[in-house]
Coordinates of C-alpha atoms and ligand atoms in Angstrom, one line a residue:
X680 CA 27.2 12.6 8.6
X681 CA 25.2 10.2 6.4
X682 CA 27.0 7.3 5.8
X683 CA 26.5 2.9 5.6
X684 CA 28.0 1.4 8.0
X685 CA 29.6 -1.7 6.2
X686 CA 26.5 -3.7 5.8
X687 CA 27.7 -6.7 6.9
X688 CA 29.2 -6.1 10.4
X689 CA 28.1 -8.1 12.8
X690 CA 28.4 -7.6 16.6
X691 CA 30.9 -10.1 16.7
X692 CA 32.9 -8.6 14.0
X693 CA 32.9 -5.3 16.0
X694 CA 33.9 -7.1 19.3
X695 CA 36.9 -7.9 16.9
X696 CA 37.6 -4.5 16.2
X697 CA 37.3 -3.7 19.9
X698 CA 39.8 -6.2 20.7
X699 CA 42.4 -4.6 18.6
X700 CA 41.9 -1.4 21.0
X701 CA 40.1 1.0 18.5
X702 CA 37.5 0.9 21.5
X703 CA 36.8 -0.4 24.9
X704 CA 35.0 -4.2 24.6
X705 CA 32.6 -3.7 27.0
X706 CA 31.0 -0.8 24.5
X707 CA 29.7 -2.8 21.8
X708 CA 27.3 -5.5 23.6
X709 CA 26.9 -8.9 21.2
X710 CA 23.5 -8.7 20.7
X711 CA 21.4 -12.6 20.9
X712 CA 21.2 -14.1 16.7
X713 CA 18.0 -13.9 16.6
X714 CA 17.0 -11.2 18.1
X715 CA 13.5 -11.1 20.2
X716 CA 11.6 -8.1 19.3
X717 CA 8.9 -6.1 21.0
X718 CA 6.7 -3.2 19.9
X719 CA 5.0 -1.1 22.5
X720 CA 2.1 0.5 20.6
X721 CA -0.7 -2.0 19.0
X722 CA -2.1 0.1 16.5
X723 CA -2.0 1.4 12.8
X724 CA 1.8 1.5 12.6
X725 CA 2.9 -1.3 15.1
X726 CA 0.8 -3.9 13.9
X727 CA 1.0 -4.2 10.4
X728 CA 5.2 -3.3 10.9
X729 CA 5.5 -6.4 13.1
X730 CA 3.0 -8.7 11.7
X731 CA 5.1 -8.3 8.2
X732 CA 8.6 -8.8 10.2
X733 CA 7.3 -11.7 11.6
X734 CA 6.2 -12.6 8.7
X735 CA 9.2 -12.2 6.8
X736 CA 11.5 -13.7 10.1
X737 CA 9.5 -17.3 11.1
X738 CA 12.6 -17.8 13.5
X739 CA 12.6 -14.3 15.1
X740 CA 9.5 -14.0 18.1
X741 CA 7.9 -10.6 17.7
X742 CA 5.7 -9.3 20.6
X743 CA 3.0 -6.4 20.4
X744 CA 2.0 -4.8 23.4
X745 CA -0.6 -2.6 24.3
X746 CA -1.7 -0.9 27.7
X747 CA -5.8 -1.0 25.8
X748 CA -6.6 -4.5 26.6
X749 CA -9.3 -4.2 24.3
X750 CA -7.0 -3.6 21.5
X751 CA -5.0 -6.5 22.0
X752 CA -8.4 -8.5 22.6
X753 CA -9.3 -7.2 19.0
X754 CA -5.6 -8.6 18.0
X755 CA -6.2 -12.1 19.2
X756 CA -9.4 -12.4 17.8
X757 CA -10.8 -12.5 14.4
X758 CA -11.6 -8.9 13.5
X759 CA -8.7 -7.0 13.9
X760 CA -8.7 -3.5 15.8
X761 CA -7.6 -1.8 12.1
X762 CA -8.6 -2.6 8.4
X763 CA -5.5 -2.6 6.3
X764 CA -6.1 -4.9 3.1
X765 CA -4.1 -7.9 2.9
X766 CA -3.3 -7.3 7.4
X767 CA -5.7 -10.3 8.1
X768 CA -4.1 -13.1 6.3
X769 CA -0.7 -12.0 7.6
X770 CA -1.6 -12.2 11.2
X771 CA -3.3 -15.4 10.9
X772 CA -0.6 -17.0 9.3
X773 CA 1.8 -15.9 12.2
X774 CA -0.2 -15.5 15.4
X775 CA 0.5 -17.8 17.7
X776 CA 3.7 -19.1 15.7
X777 CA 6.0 -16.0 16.2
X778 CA 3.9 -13.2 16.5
X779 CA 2.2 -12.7 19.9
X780 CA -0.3 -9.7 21.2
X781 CA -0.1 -9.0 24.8
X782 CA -1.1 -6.6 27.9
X783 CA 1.7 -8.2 29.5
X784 CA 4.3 -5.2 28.9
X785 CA 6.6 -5.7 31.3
X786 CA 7.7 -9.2 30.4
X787 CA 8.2 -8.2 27.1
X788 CA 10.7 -5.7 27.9
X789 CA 12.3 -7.8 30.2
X790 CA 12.3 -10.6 27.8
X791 CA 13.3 -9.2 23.8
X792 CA 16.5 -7.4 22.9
X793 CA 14.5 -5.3 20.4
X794 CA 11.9 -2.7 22.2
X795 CA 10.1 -0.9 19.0
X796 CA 8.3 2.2 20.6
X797 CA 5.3 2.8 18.6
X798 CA 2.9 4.6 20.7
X799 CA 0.5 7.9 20.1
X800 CA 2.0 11.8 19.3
X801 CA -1.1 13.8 18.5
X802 CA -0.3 17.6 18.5
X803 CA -0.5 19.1 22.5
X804 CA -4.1 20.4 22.8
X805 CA -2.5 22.4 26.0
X806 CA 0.3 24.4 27.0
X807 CA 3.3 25.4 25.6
X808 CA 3.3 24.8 22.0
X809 CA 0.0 23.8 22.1
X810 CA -1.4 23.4 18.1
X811 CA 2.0 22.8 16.9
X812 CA 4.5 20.7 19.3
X813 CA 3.4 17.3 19.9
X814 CA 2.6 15.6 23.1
X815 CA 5.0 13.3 24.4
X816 CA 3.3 11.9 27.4
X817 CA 2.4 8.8 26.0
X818 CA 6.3 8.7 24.7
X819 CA 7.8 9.4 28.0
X820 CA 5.5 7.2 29.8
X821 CA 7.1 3.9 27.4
X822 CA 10.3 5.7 28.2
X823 CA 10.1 5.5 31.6
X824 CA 8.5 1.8 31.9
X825 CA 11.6 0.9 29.8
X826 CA 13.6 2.0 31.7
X827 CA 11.7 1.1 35.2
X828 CA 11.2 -2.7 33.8
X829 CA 15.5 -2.7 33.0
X830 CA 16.4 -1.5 36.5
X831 CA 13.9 -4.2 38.3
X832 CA 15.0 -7.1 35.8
X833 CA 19.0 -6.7 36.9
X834 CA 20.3 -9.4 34.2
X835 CA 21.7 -6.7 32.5
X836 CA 20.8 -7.4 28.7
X837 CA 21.7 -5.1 26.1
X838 CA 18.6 -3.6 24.6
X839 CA 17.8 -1.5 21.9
X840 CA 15.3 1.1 22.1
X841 CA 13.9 2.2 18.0
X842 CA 11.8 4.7 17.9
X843 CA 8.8 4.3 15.3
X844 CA 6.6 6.8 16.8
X845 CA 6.9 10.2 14.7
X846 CA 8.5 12.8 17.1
X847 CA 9.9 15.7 16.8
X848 CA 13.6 16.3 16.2
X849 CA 16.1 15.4 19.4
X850 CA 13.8 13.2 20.9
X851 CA 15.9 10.3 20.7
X852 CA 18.0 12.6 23.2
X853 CA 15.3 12.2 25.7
X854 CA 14.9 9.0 25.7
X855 CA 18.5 8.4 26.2
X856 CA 18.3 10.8 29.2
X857 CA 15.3 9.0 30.6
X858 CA 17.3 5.5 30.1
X859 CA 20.5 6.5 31.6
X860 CA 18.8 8.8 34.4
X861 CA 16.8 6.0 35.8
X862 CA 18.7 2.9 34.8
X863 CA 22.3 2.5 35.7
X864 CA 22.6 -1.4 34.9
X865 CA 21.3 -2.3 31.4
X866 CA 23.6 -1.2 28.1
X867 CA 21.3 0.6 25.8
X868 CA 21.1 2.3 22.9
X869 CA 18.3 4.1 21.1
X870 CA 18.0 4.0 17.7
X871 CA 15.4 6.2 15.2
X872 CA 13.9 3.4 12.5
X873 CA 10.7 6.4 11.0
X874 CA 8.0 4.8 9.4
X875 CA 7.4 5.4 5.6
X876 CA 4.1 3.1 5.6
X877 CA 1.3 5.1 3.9
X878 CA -2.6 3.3 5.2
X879 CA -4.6 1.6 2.9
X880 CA -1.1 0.4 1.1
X881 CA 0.6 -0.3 4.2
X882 CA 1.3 -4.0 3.8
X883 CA 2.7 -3.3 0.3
X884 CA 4.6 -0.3 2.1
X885 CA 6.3 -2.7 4.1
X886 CA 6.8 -5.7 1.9
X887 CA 8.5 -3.2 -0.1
X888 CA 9.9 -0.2 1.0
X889 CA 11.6 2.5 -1.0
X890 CA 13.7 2.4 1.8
X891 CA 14.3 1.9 5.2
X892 CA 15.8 4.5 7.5
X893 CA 18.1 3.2 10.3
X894 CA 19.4 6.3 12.6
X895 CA 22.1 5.8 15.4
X896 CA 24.8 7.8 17.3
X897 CA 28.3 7.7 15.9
X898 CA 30.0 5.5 18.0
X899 CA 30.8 1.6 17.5
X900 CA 27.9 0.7 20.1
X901 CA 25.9 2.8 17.8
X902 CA 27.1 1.3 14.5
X903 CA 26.2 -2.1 16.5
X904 CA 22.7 -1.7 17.5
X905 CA 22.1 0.3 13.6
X906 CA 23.5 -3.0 12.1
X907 CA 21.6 -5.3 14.7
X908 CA 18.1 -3.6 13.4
X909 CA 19.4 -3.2 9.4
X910 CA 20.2 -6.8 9.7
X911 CA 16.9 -7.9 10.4
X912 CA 15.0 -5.6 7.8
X913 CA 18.2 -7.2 5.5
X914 CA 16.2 -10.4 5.4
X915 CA 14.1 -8.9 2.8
X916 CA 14.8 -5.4 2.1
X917 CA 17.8 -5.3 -0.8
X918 CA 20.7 -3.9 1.0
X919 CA 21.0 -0.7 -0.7
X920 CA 17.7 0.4 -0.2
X921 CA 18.6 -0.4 4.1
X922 CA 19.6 3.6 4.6
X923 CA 21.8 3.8 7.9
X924 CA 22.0 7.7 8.9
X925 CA 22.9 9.5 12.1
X926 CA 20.2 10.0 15.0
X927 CA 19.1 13.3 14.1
X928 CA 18.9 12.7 9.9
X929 CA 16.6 9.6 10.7
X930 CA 14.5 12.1 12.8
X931 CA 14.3 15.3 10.0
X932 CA 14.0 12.6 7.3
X933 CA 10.5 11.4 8.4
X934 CA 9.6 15.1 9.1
X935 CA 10.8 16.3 5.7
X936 CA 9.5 13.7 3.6
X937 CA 6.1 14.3 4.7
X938 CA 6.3 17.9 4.8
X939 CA 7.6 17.6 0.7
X940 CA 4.6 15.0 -0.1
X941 CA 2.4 17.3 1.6
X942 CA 3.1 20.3 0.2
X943 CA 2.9 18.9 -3.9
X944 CA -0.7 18.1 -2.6
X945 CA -1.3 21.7 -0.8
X946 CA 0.6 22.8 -4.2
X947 CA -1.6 21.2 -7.0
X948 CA -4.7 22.0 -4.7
X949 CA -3.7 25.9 -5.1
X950 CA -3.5 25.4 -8.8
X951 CA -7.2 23.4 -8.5
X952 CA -8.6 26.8 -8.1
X953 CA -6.9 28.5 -10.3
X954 CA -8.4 25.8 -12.8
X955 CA -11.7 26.1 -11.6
X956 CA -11.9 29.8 -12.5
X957 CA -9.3 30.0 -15.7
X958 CA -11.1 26.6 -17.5
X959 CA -8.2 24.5 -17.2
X960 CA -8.6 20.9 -15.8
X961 CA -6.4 20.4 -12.9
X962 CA -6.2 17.0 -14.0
X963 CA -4.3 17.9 -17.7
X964 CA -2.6 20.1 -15.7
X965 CA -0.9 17.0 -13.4
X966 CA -0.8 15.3 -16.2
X967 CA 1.3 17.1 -17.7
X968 CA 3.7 18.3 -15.5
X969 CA 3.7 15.1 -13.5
X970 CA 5.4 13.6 -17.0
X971 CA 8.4 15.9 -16.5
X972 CA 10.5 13.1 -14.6
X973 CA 12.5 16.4 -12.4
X974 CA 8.6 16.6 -11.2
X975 CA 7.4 13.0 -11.3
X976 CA 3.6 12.1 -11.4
X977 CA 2.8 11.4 -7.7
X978 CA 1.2 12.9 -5.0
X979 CA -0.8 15.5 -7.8
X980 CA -4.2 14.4 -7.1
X981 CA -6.0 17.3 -6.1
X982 CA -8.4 16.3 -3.6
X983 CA -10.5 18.5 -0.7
X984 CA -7.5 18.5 1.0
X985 CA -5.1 16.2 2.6
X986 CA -5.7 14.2 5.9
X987 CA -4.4 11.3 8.0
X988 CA -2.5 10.9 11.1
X989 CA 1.0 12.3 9.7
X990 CA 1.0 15.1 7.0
X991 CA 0.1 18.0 9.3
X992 CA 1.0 16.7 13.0
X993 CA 4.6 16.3 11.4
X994 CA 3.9 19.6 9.5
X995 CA 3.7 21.7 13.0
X996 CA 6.6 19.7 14.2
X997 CA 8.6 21.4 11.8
X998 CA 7.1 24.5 12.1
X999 CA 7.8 24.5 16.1
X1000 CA 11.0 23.1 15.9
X1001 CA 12.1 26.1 13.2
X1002 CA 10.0 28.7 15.1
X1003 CA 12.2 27.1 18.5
X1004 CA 15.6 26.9 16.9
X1005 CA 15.1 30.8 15.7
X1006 CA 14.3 30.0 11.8
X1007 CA 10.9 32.1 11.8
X1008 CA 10.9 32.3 7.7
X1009 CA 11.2 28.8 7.5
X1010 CA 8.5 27.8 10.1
X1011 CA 6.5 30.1 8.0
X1012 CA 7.9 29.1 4.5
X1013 CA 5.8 25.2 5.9
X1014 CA 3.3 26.3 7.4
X1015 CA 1.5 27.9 5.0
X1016 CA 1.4 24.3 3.3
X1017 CA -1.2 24.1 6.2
X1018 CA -2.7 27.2 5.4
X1019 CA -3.4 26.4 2.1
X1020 CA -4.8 23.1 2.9
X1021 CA -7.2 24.3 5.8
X1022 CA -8.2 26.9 2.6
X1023 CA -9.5 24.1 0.0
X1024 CA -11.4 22.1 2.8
X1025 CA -12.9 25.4 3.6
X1026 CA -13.9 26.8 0.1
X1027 CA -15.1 23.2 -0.4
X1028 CA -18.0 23.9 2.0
X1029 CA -18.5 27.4 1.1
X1030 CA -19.0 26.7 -2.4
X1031 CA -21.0 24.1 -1.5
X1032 CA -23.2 26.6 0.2
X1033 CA -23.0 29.1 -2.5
X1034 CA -24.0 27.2 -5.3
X1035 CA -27.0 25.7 -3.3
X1036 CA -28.4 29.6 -3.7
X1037 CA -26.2 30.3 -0.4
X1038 CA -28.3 28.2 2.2
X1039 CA -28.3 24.5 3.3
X1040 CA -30.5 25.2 6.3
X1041 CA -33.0 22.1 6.5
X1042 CA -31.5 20.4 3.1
X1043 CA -30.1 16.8 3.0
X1044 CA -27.0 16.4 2.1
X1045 CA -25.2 13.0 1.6
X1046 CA -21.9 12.6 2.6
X1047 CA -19.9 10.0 0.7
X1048 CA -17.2 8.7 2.3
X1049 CA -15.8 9.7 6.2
X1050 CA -11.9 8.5 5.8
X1051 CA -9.3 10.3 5.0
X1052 CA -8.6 8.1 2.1
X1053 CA -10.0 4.8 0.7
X1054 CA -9.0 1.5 2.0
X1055 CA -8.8 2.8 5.7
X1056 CA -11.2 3.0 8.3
X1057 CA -8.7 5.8 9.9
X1058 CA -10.4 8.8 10.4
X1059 CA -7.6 11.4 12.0
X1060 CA -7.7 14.9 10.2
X1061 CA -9.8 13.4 7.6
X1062 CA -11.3 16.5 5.4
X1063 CA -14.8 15.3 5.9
X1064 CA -14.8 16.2 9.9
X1065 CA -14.0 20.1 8.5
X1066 CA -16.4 19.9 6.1
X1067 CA -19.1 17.9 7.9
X1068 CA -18.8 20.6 10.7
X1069 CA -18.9 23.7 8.2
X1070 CA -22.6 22.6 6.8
X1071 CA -23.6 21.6 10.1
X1072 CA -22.8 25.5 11.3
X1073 CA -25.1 26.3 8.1
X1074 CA -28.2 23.7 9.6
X1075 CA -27.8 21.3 7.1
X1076 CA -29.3 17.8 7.8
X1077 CA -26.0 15.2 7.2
X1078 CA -26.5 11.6 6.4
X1079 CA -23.1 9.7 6.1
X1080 CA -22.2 6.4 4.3
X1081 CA -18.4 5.3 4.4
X1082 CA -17.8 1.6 3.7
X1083 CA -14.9 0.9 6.4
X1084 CA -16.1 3.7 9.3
X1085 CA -17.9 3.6 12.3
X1086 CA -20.4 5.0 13.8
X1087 CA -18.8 4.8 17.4
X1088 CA -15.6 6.2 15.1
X1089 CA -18.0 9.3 13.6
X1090 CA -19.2 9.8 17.3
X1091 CA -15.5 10.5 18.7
X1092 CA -15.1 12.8 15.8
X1093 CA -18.2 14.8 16.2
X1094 CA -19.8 14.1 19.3
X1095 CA -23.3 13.8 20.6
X1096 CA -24.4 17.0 20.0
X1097 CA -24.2 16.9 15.8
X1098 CA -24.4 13.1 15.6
X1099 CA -28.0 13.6 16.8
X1100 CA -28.6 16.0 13.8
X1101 CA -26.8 13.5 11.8
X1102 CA -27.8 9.8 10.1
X1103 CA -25.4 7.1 9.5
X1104 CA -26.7 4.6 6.6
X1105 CA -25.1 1.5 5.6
X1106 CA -26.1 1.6 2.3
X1107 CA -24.8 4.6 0.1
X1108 CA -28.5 4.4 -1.9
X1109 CA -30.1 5.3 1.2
X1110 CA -27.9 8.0 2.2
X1111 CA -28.9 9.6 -0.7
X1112 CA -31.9 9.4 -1.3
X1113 CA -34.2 12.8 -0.5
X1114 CA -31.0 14.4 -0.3
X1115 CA -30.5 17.7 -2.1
X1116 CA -26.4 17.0 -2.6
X1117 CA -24.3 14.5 -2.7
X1118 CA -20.2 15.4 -1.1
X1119 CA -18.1 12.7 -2.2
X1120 CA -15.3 13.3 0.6
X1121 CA -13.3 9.6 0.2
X1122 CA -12.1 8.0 -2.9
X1123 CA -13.8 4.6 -2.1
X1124 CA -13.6 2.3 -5.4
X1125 CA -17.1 1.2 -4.3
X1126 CA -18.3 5.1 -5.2
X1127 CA -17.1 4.9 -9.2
X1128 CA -19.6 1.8 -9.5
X1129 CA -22.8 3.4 -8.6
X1130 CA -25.9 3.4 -10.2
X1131 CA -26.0 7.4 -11.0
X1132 CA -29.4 7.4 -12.1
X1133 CA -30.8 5.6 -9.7
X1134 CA -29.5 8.1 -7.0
X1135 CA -30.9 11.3 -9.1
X1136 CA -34.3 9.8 -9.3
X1137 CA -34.5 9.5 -5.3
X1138 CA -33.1 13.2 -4.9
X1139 CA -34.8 16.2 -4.3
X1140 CA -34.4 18.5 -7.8
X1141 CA -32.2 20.3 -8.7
X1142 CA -30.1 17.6 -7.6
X1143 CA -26.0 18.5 -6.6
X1144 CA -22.5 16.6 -6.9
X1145 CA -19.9 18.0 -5.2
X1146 CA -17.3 16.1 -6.3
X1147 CA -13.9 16.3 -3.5
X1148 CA -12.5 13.3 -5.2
X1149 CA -12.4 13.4 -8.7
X1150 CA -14.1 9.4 -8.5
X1151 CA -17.7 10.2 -10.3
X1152 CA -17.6 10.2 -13.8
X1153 CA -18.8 13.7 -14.5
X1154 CA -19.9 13.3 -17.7
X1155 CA -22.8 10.5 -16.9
X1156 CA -23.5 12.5 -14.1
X1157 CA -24.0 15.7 -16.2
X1158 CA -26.2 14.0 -18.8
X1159 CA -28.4 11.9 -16.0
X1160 CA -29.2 16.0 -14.9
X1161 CA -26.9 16.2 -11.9
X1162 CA -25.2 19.6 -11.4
X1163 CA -21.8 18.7 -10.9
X1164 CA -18.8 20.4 -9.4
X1165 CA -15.3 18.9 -9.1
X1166 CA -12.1 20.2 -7.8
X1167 CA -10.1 21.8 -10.1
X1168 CA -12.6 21.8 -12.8
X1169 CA -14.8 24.7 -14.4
X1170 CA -18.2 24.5 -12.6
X1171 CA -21.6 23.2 -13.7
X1172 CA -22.2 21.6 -16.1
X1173 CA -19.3 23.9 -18.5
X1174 CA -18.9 20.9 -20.3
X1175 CA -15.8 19.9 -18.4
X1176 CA -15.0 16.5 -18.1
Ligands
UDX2279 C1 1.5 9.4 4.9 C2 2.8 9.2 4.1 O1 2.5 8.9 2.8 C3 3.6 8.0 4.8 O2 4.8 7.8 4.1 C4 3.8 8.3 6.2 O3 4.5 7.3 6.9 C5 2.5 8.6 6.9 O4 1.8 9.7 6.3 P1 -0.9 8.3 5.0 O5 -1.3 9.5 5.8 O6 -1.3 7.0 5.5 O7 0.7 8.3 4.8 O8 -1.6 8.5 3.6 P2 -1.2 9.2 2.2 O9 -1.4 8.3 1.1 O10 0.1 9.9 2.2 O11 -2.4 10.3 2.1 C6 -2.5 11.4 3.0 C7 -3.6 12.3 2.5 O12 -3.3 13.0 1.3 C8 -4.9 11.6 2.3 O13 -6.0 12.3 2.8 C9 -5.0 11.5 0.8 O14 -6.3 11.4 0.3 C10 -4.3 12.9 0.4 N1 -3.8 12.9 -0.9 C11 -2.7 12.0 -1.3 C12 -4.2 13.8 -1.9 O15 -5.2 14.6 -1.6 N2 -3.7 13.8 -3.1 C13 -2.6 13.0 -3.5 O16 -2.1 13.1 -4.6 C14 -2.2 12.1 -2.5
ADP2280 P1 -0.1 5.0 15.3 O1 -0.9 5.5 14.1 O2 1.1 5.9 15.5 O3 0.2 3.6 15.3 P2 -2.2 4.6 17.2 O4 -3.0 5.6 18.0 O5 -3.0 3.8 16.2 O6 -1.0 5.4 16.6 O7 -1.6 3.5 18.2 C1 -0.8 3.9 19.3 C2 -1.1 2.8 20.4 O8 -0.1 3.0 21.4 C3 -2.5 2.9 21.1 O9 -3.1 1.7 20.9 C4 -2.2 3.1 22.6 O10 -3.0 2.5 23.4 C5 -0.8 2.6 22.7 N1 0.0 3.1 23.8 C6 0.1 4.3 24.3 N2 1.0 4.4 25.3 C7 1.5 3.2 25.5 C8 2.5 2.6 26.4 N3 3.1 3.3 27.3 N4 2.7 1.2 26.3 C9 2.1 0.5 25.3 N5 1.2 1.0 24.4 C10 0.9 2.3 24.5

């Protein structure tokens, strides 16, 4: 049952209903005004989420813990461990006032009434549902120390447990059973609070949210803890947009909204070649349904494909948890919004390959842009790794530019082995230059201002742009001499714009 709880209740108010007898007293804990919060997890979701709460609650003392000292090192200092535009002058305005980074995990359990759980899930590498289910350990582990930290401290404080992490369905259900198997004393209750933060926007995300998701079980200790956690995103989210749902619908929410944003991308992208060889323009085509408000205009960018931390780990959450609850149509129905996505970063390189008269063997190629998406320096399942490997298999020589990534970052991603056929530049002029192609895989602003001419008359003739990310203006490009290709557009030099 979806439902809001009376927005207003307060623990005390409930204490009041539990006097009349509706419920036993001791069930709904009062819960401290204000709350101390902690967030297990330092990184792209627990940081900027509790550097805007504490932001946006001066009197409420927000904790981020992390077991990678270095992390919270990065935390305290001046450059942050992520880049997330407008992150900086949010943690320096609070760090130090109510907003603290720590190793010191244990005291912040013990100490905070709030314990946000915002730690890794990649997909299991290993094992049963390996590709698809995703790996808990890291979950459990924060579980267990929870629950280890509750049993030592024996004051007996109510907490509340939110999940932020994206897990799969029913997970909540384990961390109760990991709570109450190991810790007797300490009233609890776990809530599921999803993230709907996008990177690159995520301090907008946050500021102002579409909404937020509050899930709880259905009993008054429940409605307590959901109304403890809505009350303090109520201190600047509009009430109505505060959603308070059951456990499980907070869980499949986070799953299915990424698995629908997903799929208009993997969906627009299957049009993109349809576009490419009809002579449409994928971008009319957006355009023009995306006016239809049943459709609405977002999410129809056709790209080289989607990447990013969420869109397929949640994707093959779904999948398993259909394929596991006997729904083998369904699982399939979603996963070929994977399919199709693991398609367009493929033909990308291919017809890369093919248009170069099918080799790349000993040719430069430039590859603009290494994160998944522009202001980010996030580089999980972004469509350059795929395509960087694909031209490597065909002995290209790769040199990469992207303003905001690493090269310690590009090393994890591709290790030793390519990175020594591989240059990093710093300067996007330099990456190109000698190079037979340019691959513009990230949709940096910074790429829509450079000096196209000046990049052709360093570049080895006929000189290539494959476009992934509609962000070079064709037309220049095409007149300059450049033979340019673009997703979703009729190929060279066809006069498409
Ligand atoms: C996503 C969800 O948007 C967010 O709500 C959730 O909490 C986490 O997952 P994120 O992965 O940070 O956020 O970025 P998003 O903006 O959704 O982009 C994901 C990928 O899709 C990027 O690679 C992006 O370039 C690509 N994309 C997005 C397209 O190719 N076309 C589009 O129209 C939109
Ligand atoms: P997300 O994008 O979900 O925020 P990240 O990988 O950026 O994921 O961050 C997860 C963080 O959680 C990492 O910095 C990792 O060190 C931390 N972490 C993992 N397990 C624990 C734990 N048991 N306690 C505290 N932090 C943890």
């Amino acid at each position: 049952v979806i439902g809001d709880w009376s927005s207003d209740v307060c623990s005390s108010d409930l204490r009041g209903v539990a006097s009349t007898g509706t419920m036993a007293p001791e069930e709904v804990p009062k819960y401290p005004d204000p709350v101390k919060i902690c967030c297990l997890g330092a990184g792209y979701v627990g940081g900027p989420t509790m550097s805007v709460i504490s932001k946006m609650c001066p009197d409420i003392k927000v904790t981020v813990c992390d077991l990678n000292e270095r992390r919270i090192a990065a935390w305290n200092s001046a450059n942050l461990p992520i880049y997330e535009p407008g992150l900086q002058e949010v943690v320096e305005e609070a760090r130090g006032r109510n907003l603290f980074f720590s190793t010191d995990i244990d005291a912040a359990i013990r100490e905070c009434t709030i314990i946000f759980v915002s730690v890794n899930t990649p997909t299991k590498k290993t094992g049963i549902g390996a590709g698809e289910a995703a790996d808990l350990t890291y979950w459990e582990l924060a579980a267990r120390r929870i629950a280890h930290v509750c049993n030592t401290t024996g004051d007996g404080s109510p907490k509340i447990i939110v999940e932020k992490s994206t897990v799969p369905v029913k997970t909540a259900d384990a961390m109760a059973s990991v709570m109450a198997a190991s810790c007797t004393t300490t009233n609890f209750q776990v809530l599921s609070n999803p993230e709907f933060l996008a990177e690159g926007t995520a301090m907008d995300d946050l500021f102002k949210p579409d909404r937020v998701l509050v899930g709880g079980a259905e009993t008054p200790a429940g409605h307590a803890a959901v109304q403890c956690l809505a009350n303090v995103y109520r201190r600047w989210v509009p009430t109505a947009q505060v959603l308070t749902t059951n456990l499980w619908s907070a869980e499949l929410s986070k799953l299915t909204a990424n698995a629908f944003l997903a799929q208009r991308i993997s969906s627009i992208n299957s049009i993109s070649a349809l576009c490419e060889v009809t002579g449409a323009n994928v971008n009319e085509v957006a355009h023009a349904i995306g006016v239809d408000t049943r459709i609405g205009s977002k999410f129809l960018k056709a790209s080289v494909g989607f990447g990013g931390s969420c869109f397929q780990k949640d994707i093959l959450n779904l999948v398993y948890l259909c394929r596991s609850f006997g729904l083998p149509e369904v699982a399939e129905y979603w996963n070929q919004v994977i399919v199709m996505n693991d398609w367009q970063k493929t033909r990308f390189a291919q017809n890369m390959v093919s248009s170069m008269f099918n080799t790349v063997s000993g040719k430069k190629i430039a590859i603009l842009g290494f994160a998944f998406k522009k202001d980010t320096g996030d580089t999980r399942e972004t469509p350059a790794i795929d395509v960087c490997n694909k031209l490597l298999e065909e002995n290209a020589v790769l040199s990469v530019f992207d303003p905001k990534v690493t090269r310690e970052q590009m090393y994890l991603d591709l290790g030793k082995e390519k990175m020594d056929k591989m240059q990093i530049e710093d300067d996007p002029y330099l990456c190109c230059a000698g190079a037979h192609a340019i691959a513009v895989m990230t949709e940096w602003d910074v790429f829509k201002k450079l000096d196209l001419q000046k990049i052709y008359d360093a570049m080895q003739k006929p000189a290539f742009i494959f476009d992934g990310r509609d962000v070079i203006d064709h037309e220049t490009a095409r007149k300059i001499g450049f033979e340019v290709w673009a997703v979703g557009k009729s190929s060279f030099n066809a006069g498409a714009k």
